[in-house]
Amino acid sequence: MSDEIKDLKKKLLSSRKNGYDRLSTEQLEAMETYCASYKTFLDASKTERLCAAETVRLAEAAGYRPYVRGEQLKSGDKVYVCNRGKAVMLAHIGRETLEHGAQITAAHIDAPRLDLKPNPLYEDSELALLKTHYYGGIRKYHWVTIPLELRGVVALKSGEQVAVNLGADPGDPLLVITDLLPHLGMEQSKKPLGEAVPGETLNLLIGSRPIGDEEDSGRVKLAVMQLLHDKYGITEDDFTSAELEAVPAVKSCDIGLDRSMIGAYGHDDRVCAYAALKALLDLTETPAKTAVCVLADKEEIGSDGVTGMQSAAFDTFMEDLCESQGVAVRVCFANSFCLSADVTAAYDPDYPEVYEKRNAAYLNYGVGLCKYTGARGKSGASDADAETVAYVRRIFDEAGVVWQIAELGRVDAGGGGTVAAYMANRNITTLDAGVPVLSMHAPFETVAKLDCYETYRGMKAVYQAE
């Protein structure tokens, strides 16, 4: 091949490279440092409440303070609002007024899990169990026979809130959902994958040792309730006003002999939430435009409710910031940009039939841009315009961020959504971007360290954009 043709190919044709062929030794060392801090964050954030609390802790350590409505804000101020303990919004006030808009990242901190029902505790065949109702899009067969923790809060009538932690501390007992043995599972094995484990069978085994006299009934249930009362001071009726979540009893860890990946519960979407948060906290200079990080709840079930992205809580936060500068929030939104920071599906060579290889995201190729998500004919998507994609391309390329562009699987193979549509509905220019994930929504997901780090670098570049 002639040099002329080589130069022409280099000039005209796309040539995406594996990120390891692009990053320097110093960048790879920084990647490892970043990912170590991410794993620490993830292990402290098993639920949306714990994630919000850890976010507030890190923010205050970085100089952020709770926003007080009505206070005047000036360039360089760092404020946050925690919405009902489940969502957090943070802002680093920029040099320009909010009339010029804000640079926003929006991620979510809820993850698929099993919630306890309002009346969960029962006894059957002298076993004590807890009824659950799954939250988000799970594959139910993933959740049987794996060790589980029980985390959350019980709100008492007195107004006191009791934190529940069963399984996270060393030496704690764990919970489990049982499954049929293969010897008796022949009929179950004939069922479609989505029907083999009905939702009503996702019941947590919590005890088997009875108390009281042999002729008494409900002895195992009573024994379990006594243990819970001794530890937490709660009664069975208190389950009515509790938010208790069964989550995988696993810690984040390196995956692969080369330690190039991270395995954990909750990458979707805490891997992007941490990137957005850490990038904001690491800003060493006041940005030109106000930098805003939104960590929302309830994305996995449609972003509804007071802590979801469709809530007016975000509008209220931004309106308060705008009023402190005498700016109309509608003007701010019209001039703002939002990077909807949510994960995308990584190409899995074991299941090539659901991907379109030319438009799939790959591990180690950096943060994945998604012009649109949705399903079938882009239903439910926020379809970013060409100008928006070009804007982000320029930001990333100027910052040296490793990035790729992808769709969420083959056309008509499925689909999904993010918070992007709800930001765009506010008249905020929005584009999806996030970390490619293997085994998304499973109790144990896998991401590449390089993609985690490049997503962080991408978020930081957005905040710093002029």
Short mmCIF file of C-alpha atoms in Angstrom, two decimals:
data_model
loop_
_atom_site.label_atom_id
_atom_site.label_comp_id
_atom_site.label_asym_id
_atom_site.label_seq_id
_atom_site.Cartn_x
_atom_site.Cartn_y
_atom_site.Cartn_z
CA MET A 1 0.00 0.00 0.00
CA SER A 2 1.40 3.34 -1.04
CA ASP A 3 2.09 6.10 1.46
CA GLU A 4 -0.49 8.22 -0.35
CA ILE A 5 -3.23 5.63 0.20
CA LYS A 6 -2.15 5.16 3.82
CA ASP A 7 -2.41 8.90 4.40
CA LEU A 8 -5.80 8.99 2.70
CA LYS A 9 -7.14 6.15 4.89
CA LYS A 10 -5.83 7.88 8.00
CA LYS A 11 -7.46 11.12 6.95
CA LEU A 12 -10.84 9.82 5.81
CA LEU A 13 -11.63 6.55 7.60
CA SER A 14 -12.50 5.96 11.23
CA SER A 15 -9.85 4.08 13.18
CA ARG A 16 -10.92 3.62 16.78
CA LYS A 17 -8.17 2.20 18.95
CA ASN A 18 -8.14 0.18 22.14
CA GLY A 19 -7.59 2.61 24.98
CA TYR A 20 -4.48 0.77 26.14
CA ASP A 21 -2.84 1.77 22.88
CA ARG A 22 -3.56 5.42 23.64
CA LEU A 23 -2.96 6.05 27.33
CA SER A 24 0.43 6.88 28.80
CA THR A 25 2.03 5.09 31.73
CA GLU A 26 1.13 8.03 33.97
CA GLN A 27 -2.50 7.91 32.86
CA LEU A 28 -2.68 4.17 33.53
CA GLU A 29 -1.33 4.75 37.03
CA ALA A 30 -3.94 7.46 37.58
CA MET A 31 -6.58 5.03 36.30
CA GLU A 32 -5.65 2.48 38.98
CA THR A 33 -5.79 5.12 41.70
CA TYR A 34 -9.19 6.32 40.49
CA CYS A 35 -10.61 2.79 40.30
CA ALA A 36 -9.41 1.96 43.80
CA SER A 37 -11.36 4.94 45.14
CA TYR A 38 -14.37 3.93 43.05
CA LYS A 39 -14.39 0.44 44.58
CA THR A 40 -14.32 1.95 48.06
CA PHE A 41 -17.25 4.20 47.14
CA LEU A 42 -19.19 1.28 45.68
CA ASP A 43 -18.76 -0.94 48.73
CA ALA A 44 -20.11 1.88 50.91
CA SER A 45 -23.11 2.44 48.61
CA LYS A 46 -25.13 -0.77 48.51
CA THR A 47 -28.44 1.15 48.49
CA GLU A 48 -29.53 4.54 47.22
CA ARG A 49 -29.69 5.86 50.80
CA LEU A 50 -26.16 4.70 51.58
CA CYS A 51 -24.95 6.11 48.27
CA ALA A 52 -26.52 9.49 49.00
CA ALA A 53 -24.96 9.53 52.46
CA GLU A 54 -21.53 8.67 51.07
CA THR A 55 -21.93 11.37 48.43
CA VAL A 56 -22.68 13.97 51.10
CA ARG A 57 -19.70 12.83 53.15
CA LEU A 58 -17.33 13.15 50.20
CA ALA A 59 -18.84 16.47 49.13
CA GLU A 60 -18.46 18.05 52.56
CA ALA A 61 -14.88 16.80 52.76
CA ALA A 62 -14.28 18.62 49.46
CA GLY A 63 -15.68 21.90 50.78
CA TYR A 64 -19.34 21.67 49.76
CA ARG A 65 -22.00 22.88 52.18
CA PRO A 66 -25.78 22.47 52.37
CA TYR A 67 -27.59 25.10 50.34
CA VAL A 68 -29.80 27.44 52.36
CA ARG A 69 -32.72 28.80 50.34
CA GLY A 70 -32.52 32.53 49.83
CA GLU A 71 -28.78 32.90 50.33
CA GLN A 72 -26.83 34.85 47.74
CA LEU A 73 -24.37 32.74 45.81
CA LYS A 74 -21.16 33.97 44.26
CA SER A 75 -18.62 32.53 41.87
CA GLY A 76 -16.70 29.68 43.49
CA ASP A 77 -19.40 28.70 46.00
CA LYS A 78 -19.94 24.96 46.40
CA VAL A 79 -23.38 23.83 47.59
CA TYR A 80 -25.54 20.73 47.67
CA VAL A 81 -29.06 19.61 48.50
CA CYS A 82 -29.86 16.07 49.65
CA ASN A 83 -33.40 15.15 48.62
CA ARG A 84 -35.03 12.99 51.31
CA GLY A 85 -31.86 11.02 51.87
CA LYS A 86 -32.09 9.30 48.49
CA ALA A 87 -30.87 11.77 45.88
CA VAL A 88 -28.27 14.53 45.84
CA MET A 89 -27.80 17.66 43.71
CA LEU A 90 -24.54 19.57 43.84
CA ALA A 91 -23.37 22.81 42.22
CA HIS A 92 -20.04 24.61 41.85
CA ILE A 93 -21.05 28.17 40.98
CA GLY A 94 -19.24 29.34 37.87
CA ARG A 95 -17.64 32.60 36.81
CA GLU A 96 -20.50 33.37 34.41
CA THR A 97 -24.06 33.88 35.62
CA LEU A 98 -26.64 31.14 35.18
CA GLU A 99 -28.15 33.21 32.38
CA HIS A 100 -25.45 31.54 30.27
CA GLY A 101 -26.62 28.10 31.41
CA ALA A 102 -24.99 25.31 33.39
CA GLN A 103 -22.88 22.29 32.54
CA ILE A 104 -24.86 19.39 34.03
CA THR A 105 -24.22 15.70 34.53
CA ALA A 106 -27.13 13.50 35.60
CA ALA A 107 -26.77 9.92 36.84
CA HIS A 108 -28.84 7.65 39.04
CA ILE A 109 -27.88 5.88 42.25
CA ASP A 110 -30.65 3.28 42.55
CA ALA A 111 -29.99 -0.26 41.30
CA PRO A 112 -32.04 -3.44 40.70
CA ARG A 113 -32.72 -5.28 43.95
CA LEU A 114 -35.35 -7.10 46.02
CA ASP A 115 -37.51 -4.95 48.31
CA LEU A 116 -39.33 -6.45 51.29
CA LYS A 117 -43.12 -6.34 51.04
CA PRO A 118 -45.03 -4.32 53.68
CA ASN A 119 -46.02 -7.56 55.47
CA PRO A 120 -43.00 -9.72 54.69
CA LEU A 121 -42.44 -12.12 57.59
CA TYR A 122 -44.13 -15.53 57.60
CA GLU A 123 -43.53 -19.13 58.62
CA ASP A 124 -44.08 -22.19 56.44
CA SER A 125 -43.04 -25.75 57.28
CA GLU A 126 -41.16 -24.44 60.30
CA LEU A 127 -39.02 -22.13 58.22
CA ALA A 128 -39.13 -18.34 58.59
CA LEU A 129 -39.11 -16.36 55.35
CA LEU A 130 -39.43 -12.80 54.07
CA LYS A 131 -41.60 -11.94 51.07
CA THR A 132 -40.00 -9.65 48.48
CA HIS A 133 -41.07 -7.57 45.49
CA TYR A 134 -38.33 -7.12 42.93
CA TYR A 135 -37.32 -3.59 41.96
CA GLY A 136 -36.23 -2.77 38.43
CA GLY A 137 -35.57 -4.99 35.45
CA ILE A 138 -34.03 -8.15 36.87
CA ARG A 139 -33.65 -11.66 35.52
CA LYS A 140 -35.20 -13.49 38.43
CA TYR A 141 -33.13 -16.65 38.12
CA HIS A 142 -30.00 -14.60 38.88
CA TRP A 143 -31.14 -14.02 42.45
CA VAL A 144 -31.60 -17.57 43.73
CA THR A 145 -28.91 -19.37 45.77
CA ILE A 146 -26.64 -16.34 46.09
CA PRO A 147 -25.70 -14.78 49.46
CA LEU A 148 -27.72 -11.64 50.21
CA GLU A 149 -27.58 -8.80 52.72
CA LEU A 150 -30.56 -6.91 54.12
CA ARG A 151 -30.01 -3.14 54.22
CA GLY A 152 -32.28 -0.16 54.76
CA VAL A 153 -34.28 1.73 57.34
CA VAL A 154 -37.30 1.25 59.58
CA ALA A 155 -39.26 4.41 60.33
CA LEU A 156 -41.03 4.13 63.71
CA LYS A 157 -44.25 5.92 64.61
CA SER A 158 -42.29 7.98 67.10
CA GLY A 159 -40.37 9.56 64.25
CA GLU A 160 -37.20 7.64 65.06
CA GLN A 161 -35.40 6.01 62.14
CA VAL A 162 -33.62 2.69 62.66
CA ALA A 163 -30.85 1.66 60.26
CA VAL A 164 -30.83 -2.05 59.42
CA ASN A 165 -27.65 -3.85 58.44
CA LEU A 166 -27.86 -7.62 58.26
CA GLY A 167 -24.97 -9.26 56.49
CA ALA A 168 -22.46 -6.51 55.76
CA ASP A 169 -20.31 -6.72 58.89
CA PRO A 170 -17.68 -9.44 59.39
CA GLY A 171 -19.20 -12.50 61.02
CA ASP A 172 -22.77 -11.51 60.16
CA PRO A 173 -25.15 -14.22 58.96
CA LEU A 174 -26.36 -13.91 55.38
CA LEU A 175 -29.70 -14.60 53.72
CA VAL A 176 -30.53 -16.70 50.67
CA ILE A 177 -33.34 -17.58 48.27
CA THR A 178 -33.52 -21.32 47.67
CA ASP A 179 -33.98 -23.12 44.36
CA LEU A 180 -34.91 -26.59 43.20
CA LEU A 181 -32.28 -29.28 43.01
CA PRO A 182 -31.70 -30.60 39.46
CA HIS A 183 -33.03 -34.02 40.51
CA LEU A 184 -36.49 -32.47 41.06
CA GLY A 185 -36.26 -29.63 38.58
CA MET A 186 -37.19 -31.39 35.35
CA GLU A 187 -40.51 -29.58 34.94
CA GLN A 188 -38.97 -26.27 35.93
CA SER A 189 -36.27 -26.75 33.31
CA LYS A 190 -38.90 -27.03 30.58
CA LYS A 191 -40.22 -23.54 31.31
CA PRO A 192 -39.04 -20.41 29.49
CA LEU A 193 -36.14 -18.70 31.28
CA GLY A 194 -38.32 -15.79 32.35
CA GLU A 195 -40.95 -18.06 33.92
CA ALA A 196 -38.85 -20.71 35.64
CA VAL A 197 -38.49 -18.61 38.80
CA PRO A 198 -41.79 -16.80 39.54
CA GLY A 199 -41.53 -13.48 41.36
CA GLU A 200 -43.58 -14.77 44.29
CA THR A 201 -40.95 -17.46 44.99
CA LEU A 202 -38.20 -14.90 45.61
CA ASN A 203 -38.53 -15.32 49.36
CA LEU A 204 -35.60 -14.83 51.73
CA LEU A 205 -34.82 -17.68 54.10
CA ILE A 206 -34.22 -15.99 57.45
CA GLY A 207 -34.47 -18.70 60.13
CA SER A 208 -35.31 -22.26 61.15
CA ARG A 209 -34.76 -22.53 64.91
CA PRO A 210 -37.94 -22.52 67.02
CA ILE A 211 -38.53 -21.18 70.50
CA GLY A 212 -41.23 -22.00 73.05
CA ASP A 213 -43.08 -25.23 73.64
CA GLU A 214 -43.53 -27.94 71.07
CA GLU A 215 -47.29 -27.39 70.83
CA ASP A 216 -46.97 -23.64 70.14
CA SER A 217 -47.49 -22.37 66.61
CA GLY A 218 -45.33 -19.90 64.65
CA ARG A 219 -42.31 -20.61 66.83
CA VAL A 220 -39.68 -19.94 64.17
CA LYS A 221 -41.28 -16.68 63.08
CA LEU A 222 -41.47 -15.57 66.71
CA ALA A 223 -37.81 -16.48 67.27
CA VAL A 224 -36.74 -14.39 64.27
CA MET A 225 -38.88 -11.47 65.38
CA GLN A 226 -37.36 -11.67 68.85
CA LEU A 227 -33.85 -11.45 67.36
CA LEU A 228 -34.85 -8.44 65.27
CA HIS A 229 -36.45 -6.79 68.31
CA ASP A 230 -33.38 -7.42 70.43
CA LYS A 231 -31.09 -5.87 67.82
CA TYR A 232 -33.24 -3.08 66.41
CA GLY A 233 -36.15 -2.60 68.83
CA ILE A 234 -38.74 -3.23 66.12
CA THR A 235 -41.97 -5.24 66.03
CA GLU A 236 -43.68 -6.95 63.11
CA ASP A 237 -45.98 -3.96 62.57
CA ASP A 238 -42.94 -1.76 62.00
CA PHE A 239 -42.28 -3.52 58.69
CA THR A 240 -45.23 -1.49 57.41
CA SER A 241 -43.14 1.68 57.47
CA ALA A 242 -39.80 0.17 56.49
CA GLU A 243 -37.66 0.33 53.38
CA LEU A 244 -35.56 -2.82 53.49
CA GLU A 245 -33.64 -4.06 50.47
CA ALA A 246 -32.00 -7.41 49.80
CA VAL A 247 -28.77 -6.79 47.90
CA PRO A 248 -25.91 -9.12 46.92
CA ALA A 249 -23.47 -9.81 49.74
CA VAL A 250 -20.41 -9.21 47.57
CA LYS A 251 -17.62 -6.66 47.62
CA SER A 252 -16.18 -5.09 44.51
CA CYS A 253 -13.07 -6.83 43.22
CA ASP A 254 -10.66 -6.93 40.31
CA ILE A 255 -11.58 -9.29 37.48
CA GLY A 256 -9.13 -11.04 35.16
CA LEU A 257 -5.56 -12.19 35.64
CA ASP A 258 -4.49 -8.76 34.40
CA ARG A 259 -6.81 -7.01 36.89
CA SER A 260 -8.14 -4.89 34.04
CA MET A 261 -11.80 -5.10 35.06
CA ILE A 262 -13.97 -4.58 38.14
CA GLY A 263 -16.73 -6.92 39.23
CA ALA A 264 -19.39 -5.66 41.64
CA TYR A 265 -23.06 -5.14 42.36
CA GLY A 266 -24.49 -1.77 41.33
CA HIS A 267 -22.22 -0.59 38.50
CA ASP A 268 -25.52 0.46 36.87
CA ASP A 269 -25.42 3.31 37.52
CA ARG A 270 -23.10 4.06 40.42
CA VAL A 271 -20.10 3.74 38.10
CA CYS A 272 -21.32 6.84 36.24
CA ALA A 273 -22.60 8.50 39.41
CA TYR A 274 -19.15 8.28 40.96
CA ALA A 275 -17.48 9.57 37.80
CA ALA A 276 -19.82 12.56 37.73
CA LEU A 277 -19.35 13.25 41.45
CA LYS A 278 -15.60 12.72 41.56
CA ALA A 279 -15.06 14.91 38.49
CA LEU A 280 -16.99 17.73 40.16
CA LEU A 281 -15.18 17.41 43.48
CA ASP A 282 -11.81 17.35 41.69
CA LEU A 283 -12.30 20.70 39.95
CA THR A 284 -9.35 22.76 41.15
CA GLU A 285 -10.50 26.01 39.56
CA THR A 286 -13.89 27.67 39.34
CA PRO A 287 -15.43 26.68 35.99
CA ALA A 288 -16.69 29.23 33.47
CA LYS A 289 -20.26 27.94 33.72
CA THR A 290 -21.85 26.59 36.88
CA ALA A 291 -21.13 22.87 37.13
CA VAL A 292 -24.06 20.80 38.39
CA CYS A 293 -24.11 17.11 39.32
CA VAL A 294 -27.47 15.37 39.78
CA LEU A 295 -27.57 11.92 41.39
CA ALA A 296 -31.19 10.80 41.16
CA ASP A 297 -33.23 7.90 42.49
CA LYS A 298 -35.91 5.70 40.90
CA GLU A 299 -34.45 5.53 37.36
CA GLU A 300 -34.82 1.76 37.29
CA ILE A 301 -38.60 2.07 37.63
CA GLY A 302 -39.21 5.08 35.40
CA SER A 303 -37.72 8.02 37.32
CA ASP A 304 -41.07 8.77 38.98
CA GLY A 305 -41.64 9.87 42.57
CA VAL A 306 -40.28 12.72 44.66
CA THR A 307 -36.67 11.53 44.40
CA GLY A 308 -36.73 10.59 40.71
CA MET A 309 -35.54 12.68 37.78
CA GLN A 310 -39.12 13.56 36.83
CA SER A 311 -39.63 15.17 40.24
CA ALA A 312 -39.74 18.95 40.54
CA ALA A 313 -36.90 18.67 43.08
CA PHE A 314 -34.30 19.35 40.38
CA ASP A 315 -36.29 22.28 38.97
CA THR A 316 -36.59 23.71 42.49
CA PHE A 317 -32.87 23.39 43.11
CA MET A 318 -32.01 25.10 39.84
CA GLU A 319 -34.66 27.78 40.34
CA ASP A 320 -33.23 28.56 43.76
CA LEU A 321 -29.74 28.91 42.27
CA CYS A 322 -31.07 31.09 39.47
CA GLU A 323 -33.07 33.34 41.81
CA SER A 324 -29.93 34.01 43.83
CA GLN A 325 -28.54 35.60 40.66
CA GLY A 326 -31.76 37.19 39.40
CA VAL A 327 -31.99 34.77 36.46
CA ALA A 328 -35.12 33.04 35.12
CA VAL A 329 -34.69 29.27 35.34
CA ARG A 330 -36.21 28.81 31.88
CA VAL A 331 -33.41 30.97 30.43
CA CYS A 332 -30.82 28.90 32.30
CA PHE A 333 -32.27 25.62 31.03
CA ALA A 334 -32.38 26.84 27.43
CA ASN A 335 -28.65 27.61 27.57
CA SER A 336 -27.58 24.53 29.54
CA PHE A 337 -26.05 21.24 28.49
CA CYS A 338 -26.57 17.89 30.23
CA LEU A 339 -24.55 14.73 29.88
CA SER A 340 -26.97 11.98 30.90
CA ALA A 341 -24.46 9.71 32.61
CA ASP A 342 -25.78 6.19 32.36
CA VAL A 343 -24.20 2.88 31.45
CA THR A 344 -24.53 1.17 28.10
CA ALA A 345 -24.35 -2.48 27.07
CA ALA A 346 -20.87 -3.80 26.32
CA TYR A 347 -20.47 -6.22 23.43
CA ASP A 348 -20.44 -9.81 24.71
CA PRO A 349 -18.94 -12.32 22.25
CA ASP A 350 -20.91 -15.13 23.89
CA TYR A 351 -24.17 -13.49 22.75
CA PRO A 352 -23.37 -11.84 19.39
CA GLU A 353 -26.90 -12.27 18.06
CA VAL A 354 -28.29 -9.36 20.11
CA TYR A 355 -25.60 -6.86 19.10
CA GLU A 356 -24.76 -5.10 15.86
CA LYS A 357 -20.97 -5.16 15.91
CA ARG A 358 -20.40 -1.96 13.95
CA ASN A 359 -22.52 0.00 16.42
CA ALA A 360 -21.76 -1.73 19.72
CA ALA A 361 -19.74 -0.50 22.70
CA TYR A 362 -16.61 -2.46 23.55
CA LEU A 363 -14.62 -2.81 26.74
CA ASN A 364 -11.46 -0.66 26.83
CA TYR A 365 -12.62 1.67 24.06
CA GLY A 366 -13.63 4.39 26.50
CA VAL A 367 -16.81 6.18 27.49
CA GLY A 368 -19.74 5.20 25.28
CA LEU A 369 -21.82 7.96 23.68
CA CYS A 370 -25.42 7.06 22.85
CA LYS A 371 -27.19 9.44 20.49
CA TYR A 372 -30.45 7.71 21.40
CA THR A 373 -31.69 4.81 23.49
CA GLY A 374 -35.32 3.67 23.55
CA ALA A 375 -36.75 0.53 21.95
CA ARG A 376 -37.83 -0.54 18.49
CA GLY A 377 -38.25 2.73 16.54
CA LYS A 378 -36.40 4.74 19.24
CA SER A 379 -39.55 4.73 21.38
CA GLY A 380 -39.04 6.58 24.64
CA ALA A 381 -35.67 7.96 23.58
CA SER A 382 -34.11 11.36 23.79
CA ASP A 383 -32.59 11.51 20.30
CA ALA A 384 -29.80 14.08 20.47
CA ASP A 385 -29.30 16.27 17.42
CA ALA A 386 -26.16 16.27 15.31
CA GLU A 387 -24.96 19.57 16.76
CA THR A 388 -25.05 18.14 20.28
CA VAL A 389 -23.02 15.07 19.34
CA ALA A 390 -20.49 17.28 17.56
CA TYR A 391 -20.25 19.49 20.67
CA VAL A 392 -19.38 16.51 22.88
CA ARG A 393 -16.97 15.08 20.30
CA ARG A 394 -15.09 18.35 20.35
CA ILE A 395 -14.99 18.53 24.15
CA PHE A 396 -13.74 14.96 24.48
CA ASP A 397 -11.18 15.18 21.68
CA GLU A 398 -9.74 18.44 22.98
CA ALA A 399 -9.37 16.84 26.42
CA GLY A 400 -7.89 13.63 24.98
CA VAL A 401 -10.75 11.51 26.33
CA VAL A 402 -11.03 8.00 24.87
CA TRP A 403 -14.60 7.59 23.62
CA GLN A 404 -16.78 5.52 21.32
CA ILE A 405 -20.33 5.76 20.03
CA ALA A 406 -22.81 2.93 20.26
CA GLU A 407 -26.39 1.74 20.32
CA LEU A 408 -27.99 -0.42 23.01
CA GLY A 409 -28.05 -3.66 21.03
CA ARG A 410 -29.42 -4.74 17.68
CA VAL A 411 -32.54 -3.08 16.28
CA ASP A 412 -35.67 -4.81 17.64
CA ALA A 413 -33.58 -6.90 20.03
CA GLY A 414 -34.81 -4.94 23.04
CA GLY A 415 -33.84 -1.50 24.28
CA GLY A 416 -33.81 0.69 27.34
CA GLY A 417 -33.94 4.21 28.64
CA THR A 418 -32.14 6.70 30.88
CA VAL A 419 -32.91 10.05 32.50
CA ALA A 420 -31.97 11.84 29.26
CA ALA A 421 -35.56 12.29 28.08
CA TYR A 422 -36.56 14.00 31.32
CA MET A 423 -33.68 16.45 31.08
CA ALA A 424 -34.41 17.13 27.42
CA ASN A 425 -38.08 17.71 28.24
CA ARG A 426 -36.92 20.65 30.37
CA ASN A 427 -35.44 22.25 27.24
CA ILE A 428 -31.91 21.24 28.23
CA THR A 429 -29.65 20.06 25.42
CA THR A 430 -28.84 16.46 26.39
CA LEU A 431 -26.73 13.50 25.29
CA ASP A 432 -26.30 10.05 26.86
CA ALA A 433 -22.83 8.82 27.76
CA GLY A 434 -21.54 6.18 30.13
CA VAL A 435 -19.51 3.09 30.91
CA PRO A 436 -20.07 -0.12 28.88
CA VAL A 437 -21.19 -2.96 31.19
CA LEU A 438 -21.17 -6.74 30.86
CA SER A 439 -24.00 -8.63 32.63
CA MET A 440 -25.96 -5.42 33.18
CA HIS A 441 -28.67 -5.68 35.88
CA ALA A 442 -27.21 -8.92 37.20
CA PRO A 443 -26.30 -9.16 40.90
CA PHE A 444 -22.64 -9.05 39.79
CA GLU A 445 -21.75 -6.81 36.85
CA THR A 446 -18.41 -6.26 35.09
CA VAL A 447 -16.81 -3.08 33.74
CA ALA A 448 -13.36 -2.18 32.42
CA LYS A 449 -11.17 0.05 34.54
CA LEU A 450 -10.10 2.04 31.50
CA ASP A 451 -13.72 2.88 30.62
CA CYS A 452 -14.42 3.94 34.22
CA TYR A 453 -11.48 6.30 34.20
CA GLU A 454 -12.24 7.76 30.77
CA THR A 455 -15.84 8.39 31.83
CA TYR A 456 -14.51 10.37 34.79
CA ARG A 457 -12.23 12.34 32.47
CA GLY A 458 -15.15 12.96 30.12
CA MET A 459 -17.32 14.30 32.94
CA LYS A 460 -14.55 16.61 34.06
CA ALA A 461 -14.10 17.91 30.52
CA VAL A 462 -17.83 18.72 30.34
CA TYR A 463 -17.71 20.68 33.59
CA GLN A 464 -14.70 22.63 32.35
CA ALA A 465 -16.09 23.43 28.90
CA GLU A 466 -16.31 27.12 28.08
#
